[in-house]
CSV table of C-alpha atoms in Angstrom, one decimal:
chain,number,residue,atom,x,y,z
A,1,ASP,CA,-50.8,-123.4,-84.2
A,2,ALA,CA,-50.3,-126.5,-82.1
A,3,GLY,CA,-53.1,-127.4,-79.7
A,4,VAL,CA,-52.9,-129.0,-76.4
A,5,THR,CA,-50.3,-131.8,-76.6
A,6,GLN,CA,-50.2,-134.8,-73.9
A,7,SER,CA,-47.5,-137.5,-73.7
A,8,PRO,CA,-47.3,-140.4,-73.5
A,9,THR,CA,-50.5,-141.4,-75.1
A,10,HIS,CA,-50.8,-144.9,-73.4
A,11,LEU,CA,-49.1,-146.1,-70.0
A,12,ILE,CA,-49.3,-149.5,-68.0
A,13,LYS,CA,-48.0,-149.2,-64.6
A,14,THR,CA,-48.2,-151.7,-61.5
A,15,ARG,CA,-49.9,-150.9,-58.3
A,16,GLY,CA,-47.6,-149.1,-55.8
A,17,GLN,CA,-45.6,-147.5,-58.7
A,18,GLN,CA,-45.3,-143.7,-59.4
A,19,VAL,CA,-46.3,-142.3,-62.9
A,20,THR,CA,-45.7,-138.9,-64.5
A,21,LEU,CA,-47.6,-137.4,-67.4
A,22,ARG,CA,-46.8,-134.5,-69.4
A,23,CYS,CA,-48.8,-131.6,-71.1
A,24,SER,CA,-47.9,-128.6,-73.3
A,25,PRO,CA,-50.7,-126.1,-73.3
A,26,LYS,CA,-52.1,-124.3,-76.7
A,27,SER,CA,-50.1,-121.5,-77.6
A,28,GLY,CA,-51.0,-118.2,-76.0
A,29,HIS,CA,-52.3,-120.1,-73.1
A,30,ASP,CA,-50.7,-119.8,-69.6
A,31,THR,CA,-53.1,-121.9,-67.3
A,32,VAL,CA,-53.2,-125.7,-67.3
A,33,SER,CA,-55.9,-128.0,-65.8
A,34,TRP,CA,-55.8,-131.7,-65.3
A,35,TYR,CA,-58.9,-133.8,-65.3
A,36,GLN,CA,-59.5,-137.6,-64.7
A,37,GLN,CA,-62.1,-139.3,-66.7
A,38,ALA,CA,-62.8,-142.9,-65.4
A,39,LEU,CA,-64.5,-145.3,-67.9
A,40,GLY,CA,-68.2,-144.5,-68.4
A,41,GLN,CA,-68.0,-141.2,-66.4
A,42,GLY,CA,-67.3,-137.5,-67.1
A,43,PRO,CA,-64.1,-135.9,-66.6
A,44,GLN,CA,-63.3,-134.7,-63.0
A,45,PHE,CA,-61.3,-131.8,-62.1
A,46,ILE,CA,-57.9,-132.6,-60.3
A,47,PHE,CA,-56.2,-129.2,-60.1
A,48,GLN,CA,-55.2,-126.2,-61.8
A,49,TYR,CA,-51.9,-124.6,-62.5
A,50,TYR,CA,-50.9,-120.8,-63.1
A,51,GLU,CA,-47.6,-119.0,-62.6
A,52,GLU,CA,-46.0,-122.3,-61.7
A,53,GLU,CA,-48.5,-122.5,-58.5
A,54,GLU,CA,-51.4,-124.8,-57.7
A,55,ARG,CA,-54.3,-122.4,-57.8
A,56,GLN,CA,-57.4,-124.7,-57.3
A,57,ARG,CA,-58.0,-128.3,-56.4
A,58,GLY,CA,-60.6,-130.8,-56.9
A,59,ASN,CA,-61.4,-133.7,-54.5
A,60,PHE,CA,-58.1,-135.8,-55.1
A,61,PRO,CA,-55.8,-137.1,-52.6
A,62,ASP,CA,-52.2,-136.1,-52.0
A,63,ARG,CA,-51.0,-138.7,-54.0
A,64,PHE,CA,-51.9,-136.4,-57.1
A,65,SER,CA,-49.4,-133.6,-57.5
A,66,GLY,CA,-48.2,-131.4,-60.2
A,67,HIS,CA,-45.9,-129.1,-61.4
A,68,GLN,CA,-46.0,-126.1,-63.8
A,69,PHE,CA,-42.8,-124.8,-65.8
A,70,PRO,CA,-41.9,-121.4,-66.7
A,71,ASN,CA,-42.8,-122.3,-70.4
A,72,TYR,CA,-46.3,-123.0,-69.1
A,73,SER,CA,-46.1,-126.7,-69.8
A,74,SER,CA,-47.1,-128.9,-66.8
A,75,GLU,CA,-46.9,-132.5,-65.2
A,76,LEU,CA,-49.2,-134.4,-63.4
A,77,ASN,CA,-47.4,-137.0,-60.9
A,78,VAL,CA,-49.5,-139.9,-59.3
A,79,ASN,CA,-47.6,-141.8,-56.4
A,80,ALA,CA,-48.5,-145.2,-54.9
A,81,LEU,CA,-50.7,-146.2,-57.8
A,82,LEU,CA,-54.0,-147.8,-57.0
A,83,LEU,CA,-56.2,-149.9,-59.6
A,84,GLY,CA,-58.7,-147.4,-59.3
A,85,ASP,CA,-56.4,-144.7,-60.8
A,86,SER,CA,-56.8,-146.3,-64.2
A,87,ALA,CA,-58.4,-143.6,-66.1
A,88,LEU,CA,-57.9,-141.1,-69.0
A,89,TYR,CA,-56.0,-138.0,-67.8
A,90,LEU,CA,-57.1,-134.9,-69.8
A,91,CYS,CA,-55.0,-131.8,-69.6
A,92,ALA,CA,-56.8,-128.5,-70.6
A,93,SER,CA,-55.4,-125.1,-71.3
A,94,SER,CA,-56.6,-121.6,-71.2
A,95,ARG,CA,-55.6,-118.1,-70.6
A,96,ILE,CA,-55.8,-117.1,-66.5
A,97,LEU,CA,-58.3,-114.2,-67.4
A,98,ILE,CA,-60.7,-116.7,-68.9
A,99,THR,CA,-64.3,-115.8,-68.2
A,100,SER,CA,-66.7,-118.2,-67.1
A,101,GLY,CA,-68.2,-119.9,-70.0
A,102,SER,CA,-65.3,-119.4,-72.5
A,103,PRO,CA,-64.2,-122.9,-73.7
A,104,LEU,CA,-61.3,-124.8,-72.3
A,105,HIS,CA,-58.9,-126.6,-74.9
A,106,PHE,CA,-58.2,-130.2,-74.3
A,107,GLY,CA,-55.7,-132.4,-75.3
A,108,ASN,CA,-56.3,-136.1,-76.4
A,109,GLY,CA,-55.4,-137.6,-72.9
A,110,THR,CA,-53.2,-140.3,-71.6
A,111,ARG,CA,-54.6,-143.7,-71.0
A,112,LEU,CA,-53.3,-144.9,-67.6
A,113,THR,CA,-53.9,-148.4,-66.8
A,114,VAL,CA,-52.8,-149.7,-63.5
A,115,THR,CA,-52.4,-153.5,-62.9
B,1,ASP,CA,-72.3,-135.5,-54.7
B,2,GLN,CA,-73.2,-135.4,-58.6
B,3,GLN,CA,-73.8,-131.7,-59.2
B,4,VAL,CA,-74.5,-132.4,-62.8
B,5,LYS,CA,-76.3,-135.3,-64.3
B,6,GLN,CA,-77.0,-136.5,-67.6
B,7,ASN,CA,-79.6,-139.3,-67.0
B,8,SER,CA,-79.4,-140.8,-70.4
B,9,PRO,CA,-76.5,-142.8,-71.3
B,10,SER,CA,-77.1,-143.0,-74.8
B,11,LEU,CA,-79.5,-141.8,-77.4
B,12,SER,CA,-80.2,-143.2,-81.3
B,13,VAL,CA,-81.7,-140.9,-83.9
B,14,GLN,CA,-82.1,-141.1,-87.6
B,15,GLU,CA,-80.2,-138.8,-89.8
B,16,GLY,CA,-82.2,-135.6,-90.5
B,17,ARG,CA,-84.3,-135.6,-87.3
B,18,ILE,CA,-83.7,-133.8,-84.3
B,19,SER,CA,-81.3,-135.0,-81.4
B,20,ILE,CA,-82.2,-133.7,-77.9
B,21,LEU,CA,-79.8,-134.1,-75.1
B,22,ASN,CA,-80.7,-133.2,-71.6
B,23,CYS,CA,-78.9,-132.4,-68.3
B,24,ASP,CA,-80.0,-131.4,-64.8
B,25,TYR,CA,-77.9,-129.6,-62.2
B,26,THR,CA,-78.3,-129.0,-58.4
B,27,ASN,CA,-75.8,-126.1,-57.7
B,28,SER,CA,-77.5,-122.8,-57.8
B,29,MET,CA,-73.9,-121.0,-58.1
B,30,PHE,CA,-73.3,-122.4,-61.6
B,31,ASP,CA,-73.4,-119.3,-63.7
B,32,TYR,CA,-72.3,-120.8,-67.0
B,33,PHE,CA,-73.3,-124.1,-68.9
B,34,LEU,CA,-71.1,-125.8,-71.6
B,35,TRP,CA,-71.6,-128.6,-74.1
B,36,TYR,CA,-68.4,-130.7,-75.3
B,37,LYS,CA,-68.5,-133.4,-77.8
B,38,LYS,CA,-66.2,-136.2,-77.5
B,39,TYR,CA,-64.9,-138.7,-80.2
B,40,PRO,CA,-63.0,-141.7,-79.2
B,41,ALA,CA,-59.3,-141.2,-78.7
B,42,GLU,CA,-59.6,-137.6,-78.8
B,43,GLY,CA,-60.2,-135.0,-76.0
B,44,PRO,CA,-63.4,-133.0,-75.6
B,45,THR,CA,-64.2,-130.4,-77.9
B,46,PHE,CA,-66.3,-127.3,-77.3
B,47,LEU,CA,-69.6,-127.1,-78.9
B,48,ILE,CA,-71.7,-124.5,-77.4
B,49,SER,CA,-72.2,-122.5,-74.1
B,50,ILE,CA,-74.8,-120.6,-72.5
B,51,SER,CA,-74.8,-118.1,-69.5
B,52,SER,CA,-77.2,-118.3,-66.5
B,53,ILE,CA,-79.0,-115.2,-67.5
B,54,LYS,CA,-80.2,-116.2,-70.7
B,55,ASP,CA,-82.7,-119.1,-71.7
B,56,LYS,CA,-81.5,-119.9,-75.2
B,57,ASN,CA,-78.3,-119.8,-77.3
B,58,GLU,CA,-78.2,-120.9,-80.9
B,59,ASP,CA,-75.0,-121.5,-83.3
B,60,GLY,CA,-76.1,-123.2,-86.7
B,61,ARG,CA,-77.6,-126.7,-86.1
B,62,PHE,CA,-77.1,-126.5,-82.3
B,63,THR,CA,-79.3,-124.9,-79.9
B,64,VAL,CA,-79.1,-124.9,-75.9
B,65,PHE,CA,-82.2,-124.3,-73.8
B,66,LEU,CA,-81.8,-123.3,-70.2
B,67,ASN,CA,-84.6,-123.7,-67.7
B,68,LYS,CA,-83.2,-122.2,-64.4
B,69,SER,CA,-86.3,-122.7,-62.2
B,70,ALA,CA,-86.1,-126.5,-63.2
B,71,LYS,CA,-82.2,-126.5,-63.1
B,72,HIS,CA,-82.3,-128.3,-66.4
B,73,LEU,CA,-80.7,-127.7,-69.8
B,74,SER,CA,-80.8,-129.5,-73.2
B,75,LEU,CA,-79.0,-129.5,-76.5
B,76,HIS,CA,-80.9,-129.7,-79.7
B,77,ILE,CA,-79.3,-130.8,-82.5
B,78,VAL,CA,-81.2,-130.2,-85.9
B,79,PRO,CA,-80.8,-131.7,-88.4
B,80,SER,CA,-78.8,-134.7,-87.0
B,81,GLN,CA,-76.0,-135.8,-89.1
B,82,PRO,CA,-74.0,-139.2,-88.9
B,83,GLY,CA,-70.9,-137.2,-88.1
B,84,ASP,CA,-72.6,-136.0,-85.0
B,85,SER,CA,-72.3,-139.5,-83.5
B,86,ALA,CA,-70.3,-138.8,-80.3
B,87,VAL,CA,-70.5,-138.5,-76.3
B,88,TYR,CA,-71.9,-135.4,-75.4
B,89,PHE,CA,-70.8,-133.8,-72.0
B,90,CYS,CA,-72.7,-131.3,-70.2
B,91,ALA,CA,-70.6,-129.2,-68.1
B,92,ALA,CA,-70.9,-126.2,-65.7
B,93,SER,CA,-68.7,-123.5,-64.0
B,94,ALA,CA,-69.4,-121.4,-61.0
B,95,LYS,CA,-69.0,-117.8,-60.2
B,96,GLU,CA,-66.5,-118.2,-57.2
B,97,THR,CA,-64.2,-120.5,-59.2
B,98,SER,CA,-62.2,-119.9,-62.2
B,99,GLY,CA,-63.6,-120.6,-65.9
B,100,SER,CA,-61.2,-123.5,-66.1
B,101,ARG,CA,-62.8,-125.7,-63.4
B,102,LEU,CA,-65.6,-127.3,-64.8
B,103,THR,CA,-68.1,-129.9,-63.3
B,104,PHE,CA,-69.1,-132.5,-65.9
B,105,GLY,CA,-72.0,-134.7,-66.1
B,106,GLU,CA,-71.4,-138.5,-67.1
B,107,GLY,CA,-72.0,-138.0,-70.7
B,108,THR,CA,-74.7,-139.2,-73.3
B,109,GLN,CA,-73.7,-141.5,-76.3
B,110,LEU,CA,-75.5,-140.0,-79.4
B,111,THR,CA,-75.9,-142.3,-82.4
B,112,VAL,CA,-77.1,-140.8,-85.7
B,113,ASN,CA,-78.2,-143.7,-88.1
B,114,PRO,CA,-78.0,-143.0,-91.8
């Protein structure tokens, strides 16, 4: 039973470029959430996707966008990259009917470095 | 606005002793609190959770205590083992949002010395 898988594991981009990160949820899960973890900080919620729509969004600018496909996998896109976007990007999956307090399953993340 | 705070960036304990990790929160709408453990190059893994209607939850060596009036929770690990060395995150979810939207603290690096 594969867990949450993310690709690539590492990525180096230049300021102003665009990047796409990918996530496949755990088998049986239909909801994907994305988090950004800056160095020395805890993960911060970016947004959640369910039924191919963005359902909730954290305090991130419109440069951050996403997509969910019919097979529940998801992409995170970041446009016009800034140095401050350098972080570990974590994908988490769950079932939409997850009750508060039920654990999320996280992937190992994509380490993005913007130079 | 940091709604969940872990004021100790690091904690070092001896193997076999108790580890106590602390977390404070400000949002009264949080109804569940969770602890995650994170090893380098891995994603966070769920450890234990507690509902806001309880004051204690225990799972093996791990116990979480919740003091609602003080908006404070703590994770106790007894006995501590070297394999427990990791970053521990406190997280919370609120009633009005889905359980997949968590607010995390900054994390505490626990080191258990043999």
